[in-house]
Coordinates of C-alpha atoms in Angstrom, one line a residue:
Chain A
X1 CA 123.9 97.0 92.6
X2 CA 120.4 98.4 92.6
X3 CA 119.5 102.0 92.1
X4 CA 116.5 103.3 94.1
X5 CA 114.9 106.7 93.6
X6 CA 111.9 106.7 95.9
X7 CA 111.8 106.9 99.6
X8 CA 109.0 104.3 99.9
X9 CA 110.9 101.6 98.0
X10 CA 114.1 102.4 99.9
X11 CA 112.4 102.1 103.3
X12 CA 110.8 98.8 102.3
X13 CA 114.1 97.4 101.1
X14 CA 115.9 98.5 104.2
X15 CA 113.2 97.1 106.6
X16 CA 113.6 93.8 104.8
X17 CA 117.4 93.8 105.3
X18 CA 117.0 94.7 109.0
X19 CA 114.5 91.9 109.4
X20 CA 117.1 89.5 107.9
X21 CA 119.5 90.7 110.6
X22 CA 121.8 92.3 108.1
X23 CA 124.1 95.2 109.2
X24 CA 123.9 98.3 107.0
X25 CA 126.8 100.7 106.3
X26 CA 125.7 104.1 105.0
X27 CA 127.7 106.7 103.1
X28 CA 125.7 109.8 102.5
X29 CA 127.2 112.0 99.7
X30 CA 126.4 114.8 97.3
X31 CA 127.9 112.7 94.5
X32 CA 130.7 113.6 92.1
X33 CA 132.6 110.9 93.9
X34 CA 136.3 111.0 94.4
X35 CA 138.8 108.7 96.2
X36 CA 137.7 110.3 99.5
X37 CA 134.3 108.8 99.0
X38 CA 135.6 105.5 97.8
X39 CA 137.6 105.2 101.0
X40 CA 134.4 105.7 103.0
X41 CA 132.7 103.1 100.8
X42 CA 135.6 100.6 101.3
X43 CA 135.4 101.1 105.1
X44 CA 131.7 100.5 105.0
X45 CA 132.2 97.4 102.8
X46 CA 134.6 95.9 105.3
X47 CA 132.3 96.3 108.3
X48 CA 128.8 95.7 107.0
X49 CA 126.6 93.1 105.2
X50 CA 125.0 95.8 103.0
X51 CA 126.5 99.0 101.8
X52 CA 124.2 101.9 100.9
X53 CA 125.4 105.1 99.1
X54 CA 123.2 108.1 98.7
X55 CA 123.8 110.7 96.1
X56 CA 121.8 113.8 96.7
X57 CA 122.8 117.4 96.3
X58 CA 120.9 118.9 99.2
X59 CA 119.6 122.4 98.4
X60 CA 118.8 123.0 102.1
X61 CA 122.5 123.2 103.0
X62 CA 123.4 125.7 100.4
X63 CA 123.1 129.4 101.1
X64 CA 121.5 131.8 98.7
X65 CA 124.9 132.9 97.3
X66 CA 126.4 129.4 97.3
X67 CA 127.1 127.0 94.5
X68 CA 124.0 124.7 94.5
X69 CA 123.5 125.0 90.7
X70 CA 127.2 125.0 89.9
X71 CA 127.9 122.0 92.2
X72 CA 129.4 119.3 89.9
X73 CA 127.2 116.3 89.1
X74 CA 127.9 113.1 87.2
X75 CA 125.5 110.3 88.1
X76 CA 126.7 108.0 85.3
X77 CA 130.3 108.1 86.6
X78 CA 129.1 107.9 90.2
X79 CA 127.1 104.7 89.4
X80 CA 130.2 103.1 87.9
X81 CA 132.4 104.1 90.9
X82 CA 129.8 102.8 93.3
X83 CA 129.6 99.5 91.5
X84 CA 133.4 99.1 91.5
X85 CA 133.4 99.9 95.2
X86 CA 131.0 97.1 96.0
X87 CA 127.9 99.3 96.8
X88 CA 124.7 97.2 97.1
X89 CA 122.1 100.0 97.0
X90 CA 122.5 103.4 95.5
X91 CA 119.8 105.8 96.7
X92 CA 119.5 108.6 94.2
X93 CA 116.3 110.7 94.9
X94 CA 115.2 113.8 93.1
X95 CA 114.9 117.1 95.0
X96 CA 111.1 116.8 94.6
X97 CA 111.1 113.4 96.2
X98 CA 113.0 114.6 99.3
X99 CA 111.3 118.0 99.5
X100 CA 107.8 117.6 97.9
X101 CA 106.4 120.5 99.9
X102 CA 107.6 123.0 102.5
X103 CA 108.9 121.1 105.5
X104 CA 106.7 121.4 108.6
X105 CA 109.7 120.5 110.8
X106 CA 113.4 121.2 110.6
X107 CA 116.5 120.3 112.7
X108 CA 118.3 123.3 114.1
X109 CA 121.9 122.9 115.3
X110 CA 122.7 125.0 118.3
X111 CA 126.2 124.0 119.3
X112 CA 129.5 123.5 117.4
X113 CA 128.3 125.6 114.5
X114 CA 129.2 129.3 115.2
X115 CA 132.9 128.6 114.4
X116 CA 134.9 127.4 111.4
X117 CA 132.8 127.0 108.2
X118 CA 129.5 127.2 110.1
X119 CA 130.4 130.9 111.0
X120 CA 130.4 132.0 107.4
X121 CA 127.6 129.6 106.3
X122 CA 124.6 130.4 108.6
X123 CA 122.0 127.6 108.4
X124 CA 124.4 125.3 106.5
X125 CA 124.5 122.7 109.3
X126 CA 120.7 123.0 109.9
X127 CA 120.4 121.8 106.3
X128 CA 122.9 119.0 106.8
X129 CA 121.3 117.8 110.1
X130 CA 117.8 118.0 108.5
X131 CA 118.7 116.0 105.4
X132 CA 120.6 113.4 107.5
X133 CA 117.6 113.0 109.9
X134 CA 115.5 112.2 106.8
X135 CA 118.2 109.9 105.3
X136 CA 118.8 108.1 108.5
X137 CA 115.1 107.2 108.7
X138 CA 115.0 106.2 105.1
X139 CA 118.2 104.1 105.1
X140 CA 118.1 102.9 108.8
X141 CA 121.9 102.2 108.9
X142 CA 123.8 100.3 111.5
X143 CA 126.8 102.6 110.8
X144 CA 127.2 105.9 109.0
X145 CA 130.5 107.0 107.5
X146 CA 131.8 110.5 107.3
X147 CA 135.2 111.9 106.3
X148 CA 137.3 113.9 108.8
X149 CA 138.0 116.3 105.9
X150 CA 134.9 118.1 107.2
X151 CA 135.7 117.7 110.9
X152 CA 133.0 120.2 111.9
X153 CA 130.4 118.1 110.1
X154 CA 131.6 115.1 112.0
X155 CA 131.3 117.0 115.3
X156 CA 127.7 118.1 114.3
X157 CA 126.7 114.6 113.3
X158 CA 128.2 113.3 116.6
X159 CA 125.9 115.8 118.4
X160 CA 122.9 114.9 116.2
X161 CA 123.3 111.1 116.8
X162 CA 124.0 111.5 120.5
X163 CA 121.3 114.0 121.4
X164 CA 118.5 112.4 119.3
X165 CA 119.7 108.8 120.3
X166 CA 119.8 107.6 116.7
X167 CA 120.7 103.9 117.0
X168 CA 123.5 104.4 114.6
X169 CA 127.3 104.2 115.1
X170 CA 129.2 107.2 113.7
X171 CA 132.4 106.2 111.9
X172 CA 134.9 109.1 111.3
X173 CA 137.3 108.2 108.5
X174 CA 140.7 110.0 108.1
X175 CA 141.0 112.5 105.2
X176 CA 142.3 111.1 101.9
X177 CA 145.0 113.1 100.3
X178 CA 146.8 113.5 96.9
X179 CA 150.4 112.4 96.8
X180 CA 151.4 116.1 97.5
X181 CA 149.2 116.3 100.6
X182 CA 146.2 118.2 99.1
X183 CA 143.0 116.8 100.7
X184 CA 140.7 115.3 98.0
X185 CA 137.5 117.3 97.3
X186 CA 135.0 117.7 94.5
X187 CA 135.8 121.4 94.6
X188 CA 139.5 120.8 93.6
X189 CA 138.4 120.8 89.9
X190 CA 137.8 124.5 90.2
X191 CA 141.4 125.3 91.0
X192 CA 143.6 127.0 88.3
X193 CA 146.8 125.2 87.4
X194 CA 148.8 127.7 89.5
X195 CA 146.4 127.4 92.4
X196 CA 146.6 123.6 92.2
X197 CA 150.4 123.9 92.8
X198 CA 149.9 126.2 95.8
X199 CA 147.1 124.2 97.4
X200 CA 149.3 121.6 99.2
X201 CA 150.5 124.5 101.4
X202 CA 147.4 124.1 103.5
X203 CA 148.4 120.6 104.7
X204 CA 152.0 121.7 104.9
X205 CA 151.0 124.5 107.2
X206 CA 149.0 122.2 109.5
X207 CA 151.9 119.7 109.7
X208 CA 154.3 122.6 110.6
X209 CA 152.0 123.7 113.3
X210 CA 151.6 120.2 114.7
X211 CA 155.4 119.9 114.8
X212 CA 155.7 123.2 116.7
X213 CA 153.2 122.0 119.2
X214 CA 155.0 118.7 119.6
X215 CA 158.1 120.8 120.3
X216 CA 156.3 122.7 123.2
X217 CA 154.3 125.5 121.6
X218 CA 151.0 125.9 123.7
X219 CA 149.7 129.3 122.7
X220 CA 146.9 129.1 120.2
X221 CA 147.6 132.6 118.9
X222 CA 151.2 131.7 118.1
X223 CA 149.9 128.5 116.3
X224 CA 147.5 130.6 114.2
X225 CA 150.2 133.2 113.4
X226 CA 152.6 130.4 112.3
X227 CA 150.0 129.0 109.9
X228 CA 148.9 132.4 108.5
X229 CA 152.5 133.2 107.7
X230 CA 153.0 129.9 105.9
X231 CA 149.8 130.4 103.9
X232 CA 150.6 134.0 103.0
X233 CA 154.1 133.0 101.9
X234 CA 153.2 130.0 99.8
X235 CA 149.8 130.8 98.3
X236 CA 147.8 133.6 96.6
X237 CA 144.7 132.4 98.4
X238 CA 142.7 134.6 100.8
X239 CA 142.6 133.2 104.3
X240 CA 139.0 132.7 105.5
X241 CA 140.0 131.3 108.9
X242 CA 142.7 129.6 110.8
X243 CA 141.3 128.3 114.1
X244 CA 142.4 126.1 117.0
X245 CA 139.7 124.5 119.2
X246 CA 139.0 121.6 121.5
X247 CA 137.6 118.6 119.5
X248 CA 134.8 117.6 119.1
X249 CA 133.4 120.4 121.3
X250 CA 134.8 123.2 119.1
X251 CA 135.4 125.5 122.1
X252 CA 138.3 128.0 122.2
X253 CA 141.3 127.2 124.4
X254 CA 143.7 129.5 126.3
X255 CA 146.4 126.9 126.4
X256 CA 146.5 123.9 124.2
X257 CA 145.6 120.6 126.0
X258 CA 143.6 117.5 125.3
X259 CA 142.2 116.6 121.9
X260 CA 142.4 119.6 119.6
X261 CA 141.6 120.5 116.0
X262 CA 143.5 123.0 113.9
X263 CA 141.4 123.9 110.9
X264 CA 141.9 126.3 108.0
X265 CA 139.9 127.6 105.1
X266 CA 141.5 129.4 102.1
X267 CA 139.6 131.1 99.3
X268 CA 141.1 130.7 95.8
X269 CA 139.6 132.3 92.6
X270 CA 136.8 129.7 92.1
X271 CA 137.2 127.3 95.0
X272 CA 137.3 127.6 98.8
X273 CA 139.5 124.8 100.3
X274 CA 139.3 123.5 103.8
X275 CA 141.7 121.2 105.7
X276 CA 142.3 120.2 109.3
X277 CA 144.2 118.0 111.6
X278 CA 143.0 116.6 115.0
X279 CA 145.4 115.2 117.6
X280 CA 146.0 114.9 121.3
X281 CA 148.2 117.5 123.0
X282 CA 150.2 116.3 126.0
X283 CA 149.9 118.5 129.0
Chain B
X1 CA 105.6 94.8 133.4
X2 CA 109.1 96.1 133.6
X3 CA 110.1 99.6 134.5
X4 CA 113.1 101.1 132.6
X5 CA 114.7 104.4 133.6
X6 CA 117.8 104.6 131.3
X7 CA 117.9 105.3 127.6
X8 CA 120.6 102.6 127.0
X9 CA 118.7 99.8 128.6
X10 CA 115.5 100.9 126.8
X11 CA 117.2 100.9 123.4
X12 CA 118.8 97.5 124.0
X13 CA 115.4 96.0 125.0
X14 CA 113.6 97.5 122.0
X15 CA 116.3 96.4 119.5
X16 CA 115.8 92.9 121.0
X17 CA 112.0 93.0 120.5
X18 CA 112.4 94.2 116.9
X19 CA 114.9 91.5 116.2
X20 CA 112.3 89.0 117.3
X21 CA 109.9 90.5 114.8
X22 CA 107.6 91.9 117.5
X23 CA 105.4 94.9 116.8
X24 CA 105.6 97.7 119.3
X25 CA 102.8 100.1 120.3
X26 CA 104.0 103.3 122.0
X27 CA 102.0 105.7 124.2
X28 CA 104.1 108.7 125.1
X29 CA 102.6 110.6 128.1
X30 CA 103.5 113.1 130.8
X31 CA 101.9 110.7 133.4
X32 CA 99.1 111.4 135.9
X33 CA 97.2 108.9 133.8
X34 CA 93.5 109.1 133.3
X35 CA 90.9 107.2 131.3
X36 CA 92.0 109.1 128.1
X37 CA 95.5 107.5 128.5
X38 CA 94.0 104.1 129.3
X39 CA 92.0 104.3 126.1
X40 CA 95.3 104.9 124.2
X41 CA 96.9 102.0 126.0
X42 CA 94.0 99.7 125.2
X43 CA 94.2 100.6 121.5
X44 CA 97.9 99.9 121.6
X45 CA 97.3 96.6 123.4
X46 CA 94.8 95.4 120.7
X47 CA 97.2 96.1 117.8
X48 CA 100.7 95.3 118.9
X49 CA 102.8 92.5 120.5
X50 CA 104.5 94.8 122.9
X51 CA 103.0 97.9 124.6
X52 CA 105.4 100.7 125.8
X53 CA 104.2 103.6 127.9
X54 CA 106.5 106.5 128.6
X55 CA 106.0 108.8 131.6
X56 CA 108.1 112.0 131.3
X57 CA 107.1 115.5 132.2
X58 CA 109.1 117.2 129.4
X59 CA 110.5 120.6 130.6
X60 CA 111.2 121.6 127.0
X61 CA 107.5 122.0 126.1
X62 CA 106.7 124.2 129.0
X63 CA 107.0 128.0 128.7
X64 CA 108.8 130.0 131.5
X65 CA 105.4 131.0 133.0
X66 CA 103.8 127.6 132.6
X67 CA 103.0 124.8 135.0
X68 CA 106.1 122.5 134.8
X69 CA 106.6 122.4 138.5
X70 CA 102.9 122.4 139.3
X71 CA 102.1 119.7 136.7
X72 CA 100.6 116.8 138.7
X73 CA 102.8 113.7 139.2
X74 CA 102.0 110.3 140.7
X75 CA 104.2 107.5 139.4
X76 CA 103.0 104.9 141.9
X77 CA 99.5 105.3 140.7
X78 CA 100.6 105.5 137.1
X79 CA 102.5 102.2 137.5
X80 CA 99.4 100.5 138.8
X81 CA 97.2 101.9 136.0
X82 CA 99.9 100.8 133.5
X83 CA 100.0 97.3 134.8
X84 CA 96.2 97.0 134.8
X85 CA 96.1 98.2 131.2
X86 CA 98.5 95.5 130.1
X87 CA 101.6 97.6 129.5
X88 CA 104.8 95.5 129.0
X89 CA 107.4 98.2 129.4
X90 CA 107.1 101.5 131.3
X91 CA 109.8 104.0 130.4
X92 CA 110.3 106.5 133.2
X93 CA 113.4 108.5 132.7
X94 CA 114.6 111.4 134.9
X95 CA 115.0 114.8 133.4
X96 CA 118.8 114.5 133.8
X97 CA 118.7 111.2 131.7
X98 CA 116.8 112.9 128.9
X99 CA 118.7 116.2 129.0
X100 CA 122.1 115.6 130.5
X101 CA 123.6 118.7 128.9
X102 CA 122.4 121.5 126.6
X103 CA 121.0 120.0 123.4
X104 CA 123.3 120.5 120.4
X105 CA 120.3 119.9 118.1
X106 CA 116.6 120.7 118.3
X107 CA 113.5 120.1 116.2
X108 CA 111.7 123.3 115.1
X109 CA 108.1 123.1 113.9
X110 CA 107.4 125.5 111.1
X111 CA 103.9 124.7 110.0
X112 CA 100.6 124.1 111.9
X113 CA 101.8 125.9 115.0
X114 CA 101.0 129.6 114.7
X115 CA 97.3 128.9 115.5
X116 CA 95.2 127.4 118.3
X117 CA 97.3 126.6 121.4
X118 CA 100.6 127.0 119.5
X119 CA 99.9 130.7 119.1
X120 CA 99.9 131.4 122.8
X121 CA 102.6 128.9 123.5
X122 CA 105.6 129.8 121.4
X123 CA 108.2 127.0 121.3
X124 CA 105.8 124.5 122.9
X125 CA 105.5 122.3 119.8
X126 CA 109.3 122.6 119.3
X127 CA 109.7 121.0 122.7
X128 CA 107.1 118.3 121.9
X129 CA 108.6 117.5 118.5
X130 CA 112.1 117.4 120.0
X131 CA 111.2 115.0 122.9
X132 CA 109.2 112.8 120.5
X133 CA 112.2 112.6 118.1
X134 CA 114.3 111.4 121.1
X135 CA 111.6 109.0 122.3
X136 CA 110.9 107.6 118.9
X137 CA 114.6 106.6 118.6
X138 CA 114.6 105.2 122.1
X139 CA 111.4 103.2 121.8
X140 CA 111.5 102.4 118.0
X141 CA 107.8 101.8 117.9
X142 CA 105.8 100.3 115.0
X143 CA 102.8 102.5 116.0
X144 CA 102.5 105.6 118.2
X145 CA 99.2 106.6 119.8
X146 CA 97.9 110.1 120.4
X147 CA 94.6 111.4 121.6
X148 CA 92.5 113.7 119.4
X149 CA 91.9 115.8 122.5
X150 CA 95.1 117.7 121.4
X151 CA 94.3 117.8 117.7
X152 CA 97.0 120.3 117.0
X153 CA 99.5 117.9 118.5
X154 CA 98.3 115.2 116.3
X155 CA 98.6 117.5 113.3
X156 CA 102.2 118.4 114.3
X157 CA 103.2 114.7 114.9
X158 CA 101.7 113.9 111.5
X159 CA 104.0 116.5 110.0
X160 CA 107.0 115.2 112.0
X161 CA 106.5 111.6 111.1
X162 CA 105.8 112.4 107.4
X163 CA 108.6 115.0 106.8
X164 CA 111.3 113.1 108.7
X165 CA 110.1 109.7 107.3
X166 CA 109.9 108.0 110.7
X167 CA 109.0 104.4 110.0
X168 CA 106.1 104.7 112.5
X169 CA 102.3 104.6 112.0
X170 CA 100.5 107.5 113.7
X171 CA 97.3 106.3 115.4
X172 CA 94.9 109.2 116.3
X173 CA 92.4 108.1 119.0
X174 CA 89.1 109.9 119.6
X175 CA 88.8 112.0 122.8
X176 CA 87.5 110.3 125.9
X177 CA 84.8 112.2 127.8
X178 CA 83.1 112.2 131.1
X179 CA 79.4 111.2 131.1
X180 CA 78.5 114.9 130.9
X181 CA 80.7 115.5 127.9
X182 CA 83.8 117.1 129.5
X183 CA 87.0 115.9 127.8
X184 CA 89.2 114.0 130.2
X185 CA 92.4 115.8 131.2
X186 CA 95.0 115.8 134.0
X187 CA 94.2 119.5 134.4
X188 CA 90.6 118.9 135.3
X189 CA 91.6 118.5 138.9
X190 CA 92.4 122.2 139.0
X191 CA 88.7 123.1 138.4
X192 CA 86.7 124.5 141.3
X193 CA 83.4 122.8 142.0
X194 CA 81.4 125.5 140.2
X195 CA 83.8 125.5 137.2
X196 CA 83.5 121.7 137.0
X197 CA 79.8 122.1 136.5
X198 CA 80.3 124.7 133.8
X199 CA 83.0 122.9 131.9
X200 CA 80.7 120.6 129.9
X201 CA 79.6 123.7 128.1
X202 CA 82.7 123.5 125.9
X203 CA 81.6 120.2 124.3
X204 CA 78.0 121.3 124.2
X205 CA 79.1 124.5 122.2
X206 CA 81.0 122.3 119.7
X207 CA 78.1 120.0 119.2
X208 CA 75.8 123.0 118.7
X209 CA 78.1 124.4 116.1
X210 CA 78.3 121.0 114.3
X211 CA 74.6 120.8 114.2
X212 CA 74.3 124.3 112.7
X213 CA 76.9 123.4 110.0
X214 CA 74.9 120.2 109.3
X215 CA 71.9 122.4 108.8
X216 CA 73.7 124.5 106.2
X217 CA 75.9 127.1 108.1
X218 CA 79.1 127.7 106.1
X219 CA 80.5 131.0 107.4
X220 CA 83.3 130.3 109.9
X221 CA 82.7 133.7 111.5
X222 CA 79.1 132.8 112.3
X223 CA 80.2 129.4 113.7
X224 CA 82.7 131.2 116.0
X225 CA 80.1 133.7 117.1
X226 CA 77.6 130.9 117.9
X227 CA 80.2 129.1 120.1
X228 CA 81.4 132.3 121.8
X229 CA 77.8 133.2 122.7
X230 CA 77.3 129.7 124.2
X231 CA 80.4 129.8 126.2
X232 CA 79.8 133.3 127.6
X233 CA 76.2 132.3 128.5
X234 CA 77.1 129.1 130.3
X235 CA 80.5 129.6 131.8
X236 CA 82.5 132.2 133.8
X237 CA 85.7 131.1 131.9
X238 CA 87.7 133.5 129.7
X239 CA 87.7 132.5 126.1
X240 CA 91.3 132.0 124.8
X241 CA 90.3 131.2 121.3
X242 CA 87.5 129.7 119.2
X243 CA 88.9 128.7 115.8
X244 CA 87.7 126.9 112.7
X245 CA 90.4 125.5 110.3
X246 CA 91.0 122.9 107.7
X247 CA 92.4 119.7 109.2
X248 CA 95.2 118.6 109.6
X249 CA 96.6 121.6 107.6
X250 CA 95.2 124.1 110.1
X251 CA 94.7 126.7 107.5
X252 CA 91.9 129.3 107.7
X253 CA 88.8 128.8 105.4
X254 CA 86.5 131.4 103.8
X255 CA 83.7 128.9 103.4
X256 CA 83.6 125.6 105.3
X257 CA 84.4 122.6 103.1
X258 CA 86.3 119.3 103.4
X259 CA 87.7 118.1 106.7
X260 CA 87.6 120.8 109.3
X261 CA 88.4 121.3 113.0
X262 CA 86.5 123.5 115.4
X263 CA 88.7 124.0 118.4
X264 CA 88.3 126.0 121.6
X265 CA 90.3 127.0 124.7
X266 CA 88.8 128.5 127.8
X267 CA 90.7 129.7 130.8
X268 CA 89.2 129.0 134.2
X269 CA 90.7 130.2 137.5
X270 CA 93.5 127.5 137.8
X271 CA 93.0 125.5 134.6
X272 CA 92.9 126.1 130.9
X273 CA 90.7 123.7 129.1
X274 CA 90.8 122.8 125.4
X275 CA 88.4 120.8 123.3
X276 CA 87.7 120.2 119.6
X277 CA 85.8 118.3 117.0
X278 CA 86.9 117.3 113.5
X279 CA 84.5 116.2 110.8
X280 CA 83.8 116.4 107.1
X281 CA 81.7 119.2 105.7
X282 CA 79.6 118.4 102.7
X283 CA 80.0 120.9 99.9

């Protein structure tokens, strides 16, 4: 595995790979890798000649009151995990390399953002779409891998790739979970011991809602009430949202039909957890 | 020459060329080709294996009161000119092909736009940068050619390519002029006979200013006054702006030094003409 820190060297290497006809699988991350990331890397490893991992905590996607400085970082550990997962190239640029001066252009996301996490994080997905536009041109991947854990991000990237015609295949990989159902996340380390015990209630609530829908429930308000009840009963967390939308369009539905997402966010003392499931509803 | 109207076919062809190791020169236009465009095509022909011309009147870069519907179009003539200029691929998509649904993402230009033409055309360069982002991904050029006639556009594209790391070389080609100095433009056809006779005064004013600077003038206000006097004396046009900035940063200067642009815009009855010169000022 080679580690590259400059955009120029990265582009030169990737152009060379493309010239050799190699396929490139790309996993963009903010580092502090966990099994969720490793799953993305393994998928990329299976399907491509070259696997590229980027580790870059992108300041542009953090709000002024968010945890950019506090976001966990451990590049030494990340390097080891990347090596073990069969990564060929680790791209690890400094903030000054990615943003040497004020940007003269930025990507603004206009659809699929005023709901779920985007609603409480104005500008977040603009920052995500902007850094991905940069990274896509630097890495020039054949395929880009994203976890369904952040289903809204997958929907936004789908729109970015489709509307700007990036010659890149988006691969959405199912959420990786702990044995008790908790979705893996870098932010889980912020949970207290008690909160960690409560946290599996998020996925349990989603499964309960899915079962109810499979048994005929079609009213999104009733689905939301069912989940809110479950979360209030089994956790001390504060519910940020419980939402039901079409997927990937993220539009509200009067009656559940077609592909839908049920997504929830719960605030614990020092961590905000998100989870979701997507599935087809028979009409 | 082949004519392609769909994004999918275009991308497939271009990927094939790139696989063959061919260099691609790209000239994006809104059609109604004149000698200015032909000069760009000839430059592209000299330096690349494949020359691609796009003809697309981009609604996104026209304001609500601008001349989108009235913008001249003649694809039959354009095809002939393209063939004669040695174009290999003419990309001629319909508006519904480029914008089949509301865009979920857009490029916003934040620097180099609140001056010159950008000042009186809010959102114009957002539309330019957005369609170029799409076209760059569709055509995948090695080099992209733009005329210095629209020097602000060249500055914006320079920022777009640099900040988003497009693996594309920007080639800025000098303005092509009529024998009497008038910069060639699709919009010249809107000039009345009398206005056509007055129009060379724009370039004459720029040359006069340049000569004054070469003779020691360093005060941008004096340069502007000199040009305004000339335009008021020799044309019936209404001055939109006369500006002096650093180039390509487009920042105001107290004293002229380094690379500068002098740019002017004059409104005639049915056409608004722009012209500029860029040059280095000795300090």
